[in-house]
PDB file of C-alpha atoms in Angstrom:
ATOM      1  CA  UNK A  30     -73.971 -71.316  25.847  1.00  0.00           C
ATOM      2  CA  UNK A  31     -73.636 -75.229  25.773  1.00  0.00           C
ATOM      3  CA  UNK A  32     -74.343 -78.154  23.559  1.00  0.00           C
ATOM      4  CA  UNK A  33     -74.248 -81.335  24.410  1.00  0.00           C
ATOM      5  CA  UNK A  34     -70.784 -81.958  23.278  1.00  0.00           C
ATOM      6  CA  UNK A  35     -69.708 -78.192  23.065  1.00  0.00           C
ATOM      7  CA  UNK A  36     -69.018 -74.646  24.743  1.00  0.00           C
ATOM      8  CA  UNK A  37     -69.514 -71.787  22.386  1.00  0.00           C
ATOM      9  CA  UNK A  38     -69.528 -67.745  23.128  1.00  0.00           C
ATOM     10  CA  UNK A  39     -73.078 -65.981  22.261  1.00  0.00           C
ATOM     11  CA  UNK A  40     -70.684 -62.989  21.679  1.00  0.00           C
ATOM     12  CA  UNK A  41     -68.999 -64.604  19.490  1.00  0.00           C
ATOM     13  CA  UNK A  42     -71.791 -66.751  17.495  1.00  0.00           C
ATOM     14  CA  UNK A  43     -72.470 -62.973  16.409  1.00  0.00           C
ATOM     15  CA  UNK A  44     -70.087 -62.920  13.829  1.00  0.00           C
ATOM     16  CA  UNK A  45     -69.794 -65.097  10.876  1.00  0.00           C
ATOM     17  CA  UNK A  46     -66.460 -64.207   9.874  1.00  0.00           C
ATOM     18  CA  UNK A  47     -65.255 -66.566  13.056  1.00  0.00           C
ATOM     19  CA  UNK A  48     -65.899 -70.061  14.530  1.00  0.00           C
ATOM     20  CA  UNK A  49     -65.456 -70.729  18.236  1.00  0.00           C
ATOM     21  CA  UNK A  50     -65.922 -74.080  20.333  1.00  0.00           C
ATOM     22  CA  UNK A  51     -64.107 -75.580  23.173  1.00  0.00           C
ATOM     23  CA  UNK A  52     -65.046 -79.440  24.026  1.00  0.00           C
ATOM     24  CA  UNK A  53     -66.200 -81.023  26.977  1.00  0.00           C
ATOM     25  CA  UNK A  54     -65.316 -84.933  27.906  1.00  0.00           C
ATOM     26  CA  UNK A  55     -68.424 -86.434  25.875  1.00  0.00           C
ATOM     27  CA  UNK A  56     -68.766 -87.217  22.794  1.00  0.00           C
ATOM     28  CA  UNK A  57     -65.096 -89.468  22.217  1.00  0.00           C
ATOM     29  CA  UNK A  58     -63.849 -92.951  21.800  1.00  0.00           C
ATOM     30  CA  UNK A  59     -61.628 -93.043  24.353  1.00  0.00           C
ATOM     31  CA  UNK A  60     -62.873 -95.489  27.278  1.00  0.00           C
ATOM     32  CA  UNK A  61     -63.145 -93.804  30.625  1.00  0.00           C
ATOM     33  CA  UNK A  62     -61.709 -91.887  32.137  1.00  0.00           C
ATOM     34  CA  UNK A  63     -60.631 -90.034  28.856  1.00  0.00           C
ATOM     35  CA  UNK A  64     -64.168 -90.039  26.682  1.00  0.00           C
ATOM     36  CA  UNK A  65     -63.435 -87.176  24.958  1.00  0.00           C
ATOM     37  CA  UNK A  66     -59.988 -86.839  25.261  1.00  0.00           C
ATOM     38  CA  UNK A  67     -57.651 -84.611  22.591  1.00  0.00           C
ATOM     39  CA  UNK A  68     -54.377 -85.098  24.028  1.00  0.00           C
ATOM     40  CA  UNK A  69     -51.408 -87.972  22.693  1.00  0.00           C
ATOM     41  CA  UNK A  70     -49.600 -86.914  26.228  1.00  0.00           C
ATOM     42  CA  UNK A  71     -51.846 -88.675  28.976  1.00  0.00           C
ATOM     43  CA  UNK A  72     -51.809 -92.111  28.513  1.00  0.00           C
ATOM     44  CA  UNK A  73     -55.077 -92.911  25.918  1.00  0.00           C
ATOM     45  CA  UNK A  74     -54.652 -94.580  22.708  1.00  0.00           C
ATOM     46  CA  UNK A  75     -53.394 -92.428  19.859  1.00  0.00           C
ATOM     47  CA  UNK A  76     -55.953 -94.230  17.854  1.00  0.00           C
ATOM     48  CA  UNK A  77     -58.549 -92.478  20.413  1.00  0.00           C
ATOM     49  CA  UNK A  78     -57.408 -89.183  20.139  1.00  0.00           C
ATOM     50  CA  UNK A  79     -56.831 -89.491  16.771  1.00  0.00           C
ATOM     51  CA  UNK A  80     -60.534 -90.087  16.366  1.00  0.00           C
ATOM     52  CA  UNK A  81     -61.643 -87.949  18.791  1.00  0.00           C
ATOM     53  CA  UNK A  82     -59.788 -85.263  16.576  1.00  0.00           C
ATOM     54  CA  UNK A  83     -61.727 -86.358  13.536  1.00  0.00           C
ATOM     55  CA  UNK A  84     -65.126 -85.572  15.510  1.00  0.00           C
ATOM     56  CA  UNK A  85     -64.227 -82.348  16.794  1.00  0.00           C
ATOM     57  CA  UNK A  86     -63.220 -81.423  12.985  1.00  0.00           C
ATOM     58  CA  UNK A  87     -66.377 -82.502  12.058  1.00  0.00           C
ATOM     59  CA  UNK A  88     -68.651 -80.540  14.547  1.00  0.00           C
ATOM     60  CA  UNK A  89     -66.505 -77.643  14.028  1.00  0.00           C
ATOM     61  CA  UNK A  90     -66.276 -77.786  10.072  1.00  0.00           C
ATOM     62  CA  UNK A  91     -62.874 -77.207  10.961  1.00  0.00           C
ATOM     63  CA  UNK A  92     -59.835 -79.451  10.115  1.00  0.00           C
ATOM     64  CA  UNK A  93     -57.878 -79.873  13.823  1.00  0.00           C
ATOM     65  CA  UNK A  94     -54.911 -81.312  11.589  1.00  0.00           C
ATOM     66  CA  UNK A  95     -54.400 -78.141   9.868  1.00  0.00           C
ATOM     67  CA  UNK A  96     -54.435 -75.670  12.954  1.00  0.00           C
ATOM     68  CA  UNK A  97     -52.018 -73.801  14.804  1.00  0.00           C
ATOM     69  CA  UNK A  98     -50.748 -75.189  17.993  1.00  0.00           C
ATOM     70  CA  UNK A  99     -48.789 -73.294  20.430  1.00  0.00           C
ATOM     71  CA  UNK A 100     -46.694 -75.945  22.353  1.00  0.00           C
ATOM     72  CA  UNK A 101     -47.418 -74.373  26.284  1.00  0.00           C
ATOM     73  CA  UNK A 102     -45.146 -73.792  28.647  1.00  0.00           C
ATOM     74  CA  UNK A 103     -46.682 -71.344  30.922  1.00  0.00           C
ATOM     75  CA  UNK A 104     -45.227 -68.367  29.246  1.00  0.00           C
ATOM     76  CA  UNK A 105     -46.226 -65.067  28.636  1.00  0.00           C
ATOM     77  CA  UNK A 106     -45.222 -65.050  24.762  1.00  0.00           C
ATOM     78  CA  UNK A 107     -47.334 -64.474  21.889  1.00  0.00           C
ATOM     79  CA  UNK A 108     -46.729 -65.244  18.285  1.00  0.00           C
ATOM     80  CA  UNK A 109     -48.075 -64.618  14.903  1.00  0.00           C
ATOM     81  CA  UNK A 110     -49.938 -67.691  13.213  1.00  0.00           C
ATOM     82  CA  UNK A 111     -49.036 -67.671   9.344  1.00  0.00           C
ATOM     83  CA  UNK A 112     -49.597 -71.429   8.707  1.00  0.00           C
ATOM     84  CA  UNK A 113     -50.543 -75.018  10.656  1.00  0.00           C
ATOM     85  CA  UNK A 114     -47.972 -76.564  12.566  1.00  0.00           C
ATOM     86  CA  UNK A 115     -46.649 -76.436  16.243  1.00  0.00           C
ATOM     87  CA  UNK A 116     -44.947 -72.949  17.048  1.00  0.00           C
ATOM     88  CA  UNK A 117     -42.708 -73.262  20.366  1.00  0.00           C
ATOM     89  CA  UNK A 118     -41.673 -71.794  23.399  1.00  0.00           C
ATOM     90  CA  UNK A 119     -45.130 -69.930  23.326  1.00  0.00           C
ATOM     91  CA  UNK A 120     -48.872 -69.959  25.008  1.00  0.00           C
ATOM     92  CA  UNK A 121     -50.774 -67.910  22.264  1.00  0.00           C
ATOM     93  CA  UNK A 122     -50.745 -67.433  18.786  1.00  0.00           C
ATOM     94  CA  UNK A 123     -52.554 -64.451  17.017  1.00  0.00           C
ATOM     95  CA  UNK A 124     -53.474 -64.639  13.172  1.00  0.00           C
ATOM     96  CA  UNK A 125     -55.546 -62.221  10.704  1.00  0.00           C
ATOM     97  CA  UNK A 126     -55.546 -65.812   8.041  1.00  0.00           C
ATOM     98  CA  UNK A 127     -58.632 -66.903   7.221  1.00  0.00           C
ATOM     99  CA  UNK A 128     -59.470 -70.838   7.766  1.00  0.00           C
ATOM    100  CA  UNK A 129     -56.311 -71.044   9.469  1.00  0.00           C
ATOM    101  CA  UNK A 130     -57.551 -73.025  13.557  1.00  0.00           C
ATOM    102  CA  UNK A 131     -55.944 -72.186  16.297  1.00  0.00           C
ATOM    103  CA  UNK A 132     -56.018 -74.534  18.691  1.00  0.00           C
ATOM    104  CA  UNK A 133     -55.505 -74.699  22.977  1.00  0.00           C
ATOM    105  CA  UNK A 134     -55.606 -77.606  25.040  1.00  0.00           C
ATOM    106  CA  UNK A 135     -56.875 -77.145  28.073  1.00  0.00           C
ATOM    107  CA  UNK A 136     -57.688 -78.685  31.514  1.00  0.00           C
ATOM    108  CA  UNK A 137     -58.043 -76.123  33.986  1.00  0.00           C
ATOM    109  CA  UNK A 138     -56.245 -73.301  32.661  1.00  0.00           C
ATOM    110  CA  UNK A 139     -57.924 -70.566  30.917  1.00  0.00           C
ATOM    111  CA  UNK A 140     -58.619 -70.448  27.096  1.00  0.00           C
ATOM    112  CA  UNK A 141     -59.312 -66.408  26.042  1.00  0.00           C
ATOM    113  CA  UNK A 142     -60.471 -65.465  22.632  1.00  0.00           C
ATOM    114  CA  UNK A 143     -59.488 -61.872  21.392  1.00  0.00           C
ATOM    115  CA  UNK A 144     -61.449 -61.189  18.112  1.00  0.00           C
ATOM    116  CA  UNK A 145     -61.181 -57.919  16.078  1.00  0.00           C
ATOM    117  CA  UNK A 146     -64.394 -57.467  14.084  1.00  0.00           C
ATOM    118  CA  UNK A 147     -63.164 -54.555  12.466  1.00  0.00           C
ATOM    119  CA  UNK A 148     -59.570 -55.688  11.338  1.00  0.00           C
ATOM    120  CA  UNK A 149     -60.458 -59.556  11.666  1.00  0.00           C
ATOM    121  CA  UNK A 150     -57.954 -60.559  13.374  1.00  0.00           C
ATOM    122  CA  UNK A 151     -57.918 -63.254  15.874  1.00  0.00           C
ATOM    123  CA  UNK A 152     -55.362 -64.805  19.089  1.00  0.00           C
ATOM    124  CA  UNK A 153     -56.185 -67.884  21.360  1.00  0.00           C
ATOM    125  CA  UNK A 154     -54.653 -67.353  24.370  1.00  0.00           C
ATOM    126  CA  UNK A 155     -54.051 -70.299  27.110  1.00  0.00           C
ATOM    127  CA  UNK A 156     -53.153 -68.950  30.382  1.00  0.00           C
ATOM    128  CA  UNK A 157     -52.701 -70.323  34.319  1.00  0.00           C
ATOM    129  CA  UNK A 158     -51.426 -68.539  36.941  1.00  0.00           C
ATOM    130  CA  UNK A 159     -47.764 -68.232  35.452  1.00  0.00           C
ATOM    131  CA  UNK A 160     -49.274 -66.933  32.336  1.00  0.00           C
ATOM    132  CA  UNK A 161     -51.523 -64.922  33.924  1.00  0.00           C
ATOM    133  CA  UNK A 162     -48.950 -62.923  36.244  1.00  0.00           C
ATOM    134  CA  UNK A 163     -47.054 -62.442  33.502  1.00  0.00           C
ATOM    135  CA  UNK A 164     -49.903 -60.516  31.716  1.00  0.00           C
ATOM    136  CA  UNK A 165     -50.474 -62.376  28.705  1.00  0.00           C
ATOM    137  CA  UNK A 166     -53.657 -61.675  27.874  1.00  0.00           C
ATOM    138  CA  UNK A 167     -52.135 -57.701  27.300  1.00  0.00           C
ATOM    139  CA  UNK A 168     -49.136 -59.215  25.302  1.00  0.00           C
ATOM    140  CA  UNK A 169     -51.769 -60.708  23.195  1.00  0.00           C
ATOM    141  CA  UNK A 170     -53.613 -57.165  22.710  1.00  0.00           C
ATOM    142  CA  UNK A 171     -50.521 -55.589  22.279  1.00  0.00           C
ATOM    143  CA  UNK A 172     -49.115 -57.913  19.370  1.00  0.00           C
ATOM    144  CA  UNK A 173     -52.586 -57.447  17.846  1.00  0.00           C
ATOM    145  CA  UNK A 174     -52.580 -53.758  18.029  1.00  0.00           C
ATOM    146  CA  UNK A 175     -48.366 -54.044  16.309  1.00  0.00           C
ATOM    147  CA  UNK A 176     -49.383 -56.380  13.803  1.00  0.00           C
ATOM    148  CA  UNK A 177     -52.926 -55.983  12.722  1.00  0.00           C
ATOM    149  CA  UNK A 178     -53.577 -52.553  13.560  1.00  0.00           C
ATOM    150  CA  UNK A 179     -56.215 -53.569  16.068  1.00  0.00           C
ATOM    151  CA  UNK A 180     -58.065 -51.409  18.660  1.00  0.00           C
ATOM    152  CA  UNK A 181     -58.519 -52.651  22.105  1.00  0.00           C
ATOM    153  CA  UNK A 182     -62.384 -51.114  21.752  1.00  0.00           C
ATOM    154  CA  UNK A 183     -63.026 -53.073  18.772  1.00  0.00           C
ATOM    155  CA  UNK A 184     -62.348 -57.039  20.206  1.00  0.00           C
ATOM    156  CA  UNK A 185     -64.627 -59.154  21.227  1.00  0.00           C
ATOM    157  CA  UNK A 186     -63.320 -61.377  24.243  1.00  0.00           C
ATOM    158  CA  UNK A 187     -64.539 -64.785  26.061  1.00  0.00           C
ATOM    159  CA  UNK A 188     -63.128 -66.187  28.743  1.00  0.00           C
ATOM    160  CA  UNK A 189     -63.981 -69.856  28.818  1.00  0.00           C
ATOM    161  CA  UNK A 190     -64.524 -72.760  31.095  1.00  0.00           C
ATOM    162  CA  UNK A 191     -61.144 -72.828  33.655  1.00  0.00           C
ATOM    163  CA  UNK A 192     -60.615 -73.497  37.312  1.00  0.00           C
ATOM    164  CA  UNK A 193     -62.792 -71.076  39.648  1.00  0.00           C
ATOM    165  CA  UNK A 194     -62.234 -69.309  42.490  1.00  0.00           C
ATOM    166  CA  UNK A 195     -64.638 -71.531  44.209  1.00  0.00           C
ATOM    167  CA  UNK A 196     -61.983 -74.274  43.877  1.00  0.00           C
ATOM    168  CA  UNK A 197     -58.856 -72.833  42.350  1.00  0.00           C
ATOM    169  CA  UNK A 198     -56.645 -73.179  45.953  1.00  0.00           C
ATOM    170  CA  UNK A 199     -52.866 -71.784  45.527  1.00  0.00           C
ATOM    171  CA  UNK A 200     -50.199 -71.266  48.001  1.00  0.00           C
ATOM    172  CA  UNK A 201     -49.361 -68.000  49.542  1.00  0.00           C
ATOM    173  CA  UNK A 202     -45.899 -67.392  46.612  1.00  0.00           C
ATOM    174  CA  UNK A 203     -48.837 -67.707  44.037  1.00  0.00           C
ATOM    175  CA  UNK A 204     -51.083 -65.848  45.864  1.00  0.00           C
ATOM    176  CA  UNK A 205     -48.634 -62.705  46.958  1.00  0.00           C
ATOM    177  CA  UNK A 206     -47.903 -62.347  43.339  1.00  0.00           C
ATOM    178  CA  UNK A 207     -51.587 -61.117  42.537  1.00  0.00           C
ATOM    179  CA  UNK A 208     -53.888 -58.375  44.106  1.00  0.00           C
ATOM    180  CA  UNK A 209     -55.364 -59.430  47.414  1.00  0.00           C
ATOM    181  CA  UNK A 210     -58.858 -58.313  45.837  1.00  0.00           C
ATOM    182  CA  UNK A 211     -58.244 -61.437  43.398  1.00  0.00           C
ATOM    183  CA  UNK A 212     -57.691 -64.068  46.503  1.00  0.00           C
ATOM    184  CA  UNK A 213     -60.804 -65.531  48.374  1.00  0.00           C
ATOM    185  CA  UNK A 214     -59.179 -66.318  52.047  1.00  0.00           C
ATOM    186  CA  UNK A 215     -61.772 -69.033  53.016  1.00  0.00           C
ATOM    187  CA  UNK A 216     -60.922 -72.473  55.188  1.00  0.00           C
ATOM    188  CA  UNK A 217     -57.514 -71.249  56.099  1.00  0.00           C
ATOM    189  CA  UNK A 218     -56.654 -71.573  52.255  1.00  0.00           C
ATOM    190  CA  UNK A 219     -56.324 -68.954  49.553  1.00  0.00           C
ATOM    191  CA  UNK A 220     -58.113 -69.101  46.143  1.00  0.00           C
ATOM    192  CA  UNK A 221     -57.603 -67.507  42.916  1.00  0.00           C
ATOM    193  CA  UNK A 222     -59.801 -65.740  40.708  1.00  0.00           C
ATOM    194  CA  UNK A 223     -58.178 -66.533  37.286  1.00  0.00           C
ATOM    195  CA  UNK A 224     -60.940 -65.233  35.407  1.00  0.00           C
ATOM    196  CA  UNK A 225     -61.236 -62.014  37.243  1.00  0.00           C
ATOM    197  CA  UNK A 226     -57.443 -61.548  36.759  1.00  0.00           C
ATOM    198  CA  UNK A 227     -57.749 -61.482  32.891  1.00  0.00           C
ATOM    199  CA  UNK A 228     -60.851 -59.719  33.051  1.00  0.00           C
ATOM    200  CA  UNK A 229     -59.159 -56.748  34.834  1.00  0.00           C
ATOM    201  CA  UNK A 230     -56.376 -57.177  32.262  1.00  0.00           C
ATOM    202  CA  UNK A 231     -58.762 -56.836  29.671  1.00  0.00           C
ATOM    203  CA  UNK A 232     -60.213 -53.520  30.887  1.00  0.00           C
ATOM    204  CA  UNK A 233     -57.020 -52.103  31.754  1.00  0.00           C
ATOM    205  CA  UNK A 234     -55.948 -52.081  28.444  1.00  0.00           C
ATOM    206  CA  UNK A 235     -59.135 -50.413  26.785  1.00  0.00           C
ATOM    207  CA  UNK A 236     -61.161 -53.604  25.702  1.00  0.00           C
ATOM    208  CA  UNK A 237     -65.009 -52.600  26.749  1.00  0.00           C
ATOM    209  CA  UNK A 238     -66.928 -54.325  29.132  1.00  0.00           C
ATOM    210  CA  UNK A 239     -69.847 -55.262  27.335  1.00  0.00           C
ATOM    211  CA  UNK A 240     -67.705 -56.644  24.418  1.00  0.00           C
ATOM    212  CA  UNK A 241     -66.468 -59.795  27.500  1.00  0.00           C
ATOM    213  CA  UNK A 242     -68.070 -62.370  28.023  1.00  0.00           C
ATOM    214  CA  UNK A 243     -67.481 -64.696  30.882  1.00  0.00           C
ATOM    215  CA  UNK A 244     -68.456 -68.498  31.017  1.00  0.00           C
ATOM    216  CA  UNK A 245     -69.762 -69.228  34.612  1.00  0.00           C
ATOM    217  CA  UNK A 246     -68.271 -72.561  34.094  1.00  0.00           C
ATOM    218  CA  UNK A 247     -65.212 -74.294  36.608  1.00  0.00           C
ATOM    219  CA  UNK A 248     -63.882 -77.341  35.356  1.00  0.00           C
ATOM    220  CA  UNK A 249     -62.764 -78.386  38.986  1.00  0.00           C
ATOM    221  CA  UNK A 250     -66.513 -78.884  40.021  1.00  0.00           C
ATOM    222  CA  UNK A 251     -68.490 -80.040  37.057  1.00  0.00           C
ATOM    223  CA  UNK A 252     -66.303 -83.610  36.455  1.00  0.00           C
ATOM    224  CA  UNK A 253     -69.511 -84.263  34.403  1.00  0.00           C
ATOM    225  CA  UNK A 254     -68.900 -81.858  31.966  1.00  0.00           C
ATOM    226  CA  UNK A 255     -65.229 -81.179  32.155  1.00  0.00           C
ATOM    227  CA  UNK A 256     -61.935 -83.217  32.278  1.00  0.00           C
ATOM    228  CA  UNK A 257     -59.875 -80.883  35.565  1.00  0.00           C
ATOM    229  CA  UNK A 258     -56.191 -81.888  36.270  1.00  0.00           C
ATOM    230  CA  UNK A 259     -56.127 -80.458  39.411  1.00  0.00           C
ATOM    231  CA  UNK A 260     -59.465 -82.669  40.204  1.00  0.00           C
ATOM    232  CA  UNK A 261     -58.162 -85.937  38.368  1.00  0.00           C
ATOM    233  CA  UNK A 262     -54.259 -85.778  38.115  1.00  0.00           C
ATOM    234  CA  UNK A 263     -52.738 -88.358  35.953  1.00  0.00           C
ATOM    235  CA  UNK A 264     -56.371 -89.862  34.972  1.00  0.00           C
ATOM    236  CA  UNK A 265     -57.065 -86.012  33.385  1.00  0.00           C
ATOM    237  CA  UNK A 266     -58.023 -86.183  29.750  1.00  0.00           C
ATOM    238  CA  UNK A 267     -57.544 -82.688  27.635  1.00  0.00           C
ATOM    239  CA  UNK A 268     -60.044 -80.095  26.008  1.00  0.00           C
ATOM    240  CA  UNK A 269     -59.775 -78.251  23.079  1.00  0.00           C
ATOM    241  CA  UNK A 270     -60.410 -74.815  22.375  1.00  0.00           C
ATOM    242  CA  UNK A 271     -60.534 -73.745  19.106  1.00  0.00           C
ATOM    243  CA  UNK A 272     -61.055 -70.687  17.080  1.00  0.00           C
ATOM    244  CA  UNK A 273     -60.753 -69.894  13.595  1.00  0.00           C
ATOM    245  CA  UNK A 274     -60.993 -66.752  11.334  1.00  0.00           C
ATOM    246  CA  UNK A 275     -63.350 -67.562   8.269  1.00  0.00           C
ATOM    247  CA  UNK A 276     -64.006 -65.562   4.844  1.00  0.00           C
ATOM    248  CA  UNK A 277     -67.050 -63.845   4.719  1.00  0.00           C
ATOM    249  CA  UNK A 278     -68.488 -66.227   1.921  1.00  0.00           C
ATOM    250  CA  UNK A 279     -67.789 -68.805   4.412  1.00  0.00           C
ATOM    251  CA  UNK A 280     -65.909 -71.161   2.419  1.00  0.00           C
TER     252      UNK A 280
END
C-alpha cells in the first residue's frame, strides 16, 4: 500500500498496537538528487536531513530523534532495543517497549518487520546479501522467541521495498553462496532474489504464510519512487523504515 510520500504494510495497518512506514524520495528539502533524503553520510546538508527528519516524525506521529538505530554493517547480529540511541556492530534491533522507533536506513537492501501480536513484541531487521546468507532474519525470530517468549506462528512479517531479482545482478561468490532456485541466470548474468531468500527463511522457521506480506516494489527500477545505490552510487539519498510498538490507548 502507498501514499504519496509513504510505504505502509496492509498486514500491518491491522493492528493498532504498532506503526509502520518506510519513505520514498518525495516529500524533503533536500535539492535533487536527495529530495527526501534521511541520511548525514551522503553528501546533503545536515540542515536537510535534519528537516527531512522532522517531516517523517510528523507523518509518522513518531519522534525519529528518539528511536533506535542499529549502526549496519552487514551483519547477522540482533540486539535488544531498551532505549533511543545508536546500538553497534549490529543490523537489527528487537524491542517489546512501547513508543520506543526503531529505525533502518535503507537504499536497496531489505527492511523486514517481525511483529508479535500476541506478546507485542517487535524487530526491524535490515538485510543485503551478507545479512541475508548469514540468516538474519532467523536470528531475529530466534532472539524474539529467547527474549519475549514469541511464537514464530504468531508474527506478522513484511518485507519491504529492496532491490529485485529483476535487477539485483551479483557475481558468481555471491551467487554460489545461495540456492540456485534463488538465482535468475538471464543475459549471461546472475540475479538474486533477496526477497524470496527471507521469505523461505521465514517459513523455515514456522512463521505462516498468510501472516507475510511482500511489497512488489524494487527500488533499482522505480528511481521515481525510490532513492537505489546500486542505480545512483554516490548521488543515492537514504530511506527510512520505521516501526514502532504503541500502547493500546495509543498515547
Amino acid at each position: 500500500m502507498v501514499s504519496t510520500h509513504l510505504i505502509v504494510s496492509e498486514k500491518l495497518s491491522q493492528f493498532r498496537e504498532v506503526v509502520f512506514a518506510m519513505s520514498t524520495r518525495h516529500g524533503g528539502v533536500s535539492p535533487p538528487p536527495f529530495g527526501m533524503n534521511l541520511s548525514f553520510h551522503v553528501g546533503d546538508e545536515d540542515a536537510n536531513v535534519v528537516q527531512n527528519r522532522k517531516r517523517l516524525s510528523g507523518s509518522l506521529g513518531l519522534d525519529i530523534d528518539r528511536a533506535a538505530f542499529p549502526l549496519q554493517c552487514h551483519t547477522n547480529v540482533v540486539k535488544v532495543a531498551l532505549g533511543p540511541g545508536e546500538y553497534d556492530a549490529c543490523d537489527a534491533l528487537a524491542t517489546e517497549q512501547p513508543n520506543l522507533p526503531l529505525v533502518v536506513t535503507v537504499a536497496d537492501c531489505l527492511p523486514i518487520v517481525l511483529f508479535d501480536f500476541k506478546k507485542k513484541a517487535l524487530s526491524l531487521v535490515h538485510t543485503g546479501w551478507k545479512g541475508t546468507a548469514q540468516r538474519i532474519a532467523e536470528n531475529a525470530i530466534r532472539l524474539m522467541a529467547d527474549e519475549f517468549r514469541s511464537s514464530s506462528t504468531e508474527l506478522i512479517a513484511y518485507l519491504g521495498p529492496s532491490a529485485g531479482v529483476c535487477c539485483y545482478e551479483v557475481g558468481l561468490e555471491v551467487a554460489e553462496r545461495f540456492p540456485e532456485r534463488l538465482v535468475e541466470r538471464r543475459s549471461g548474468g546472475l540475479f538474486l532474489d533477496l526477497k524470496q531468500a527471507n521469505l523461505q527463511q521465514l517459513l523455515s522457521w514456522g512463521v505462516k504464510r498468510d501472516h507475510i506480506e511482500i511489497s512488489s516494489y524494487c527500488t533499482i527500477c522505480h528511481p521515481e519512487m525510490f532513492h537505489s545505490y546500486r542505480r545512483d552510487g554516490e548521488k543515492s539519498g537514504r530511506m527510512m523504515a520505521v516501526a514502532s510498538l504503541i500502547n493500546s490507548a495509543g498515547e
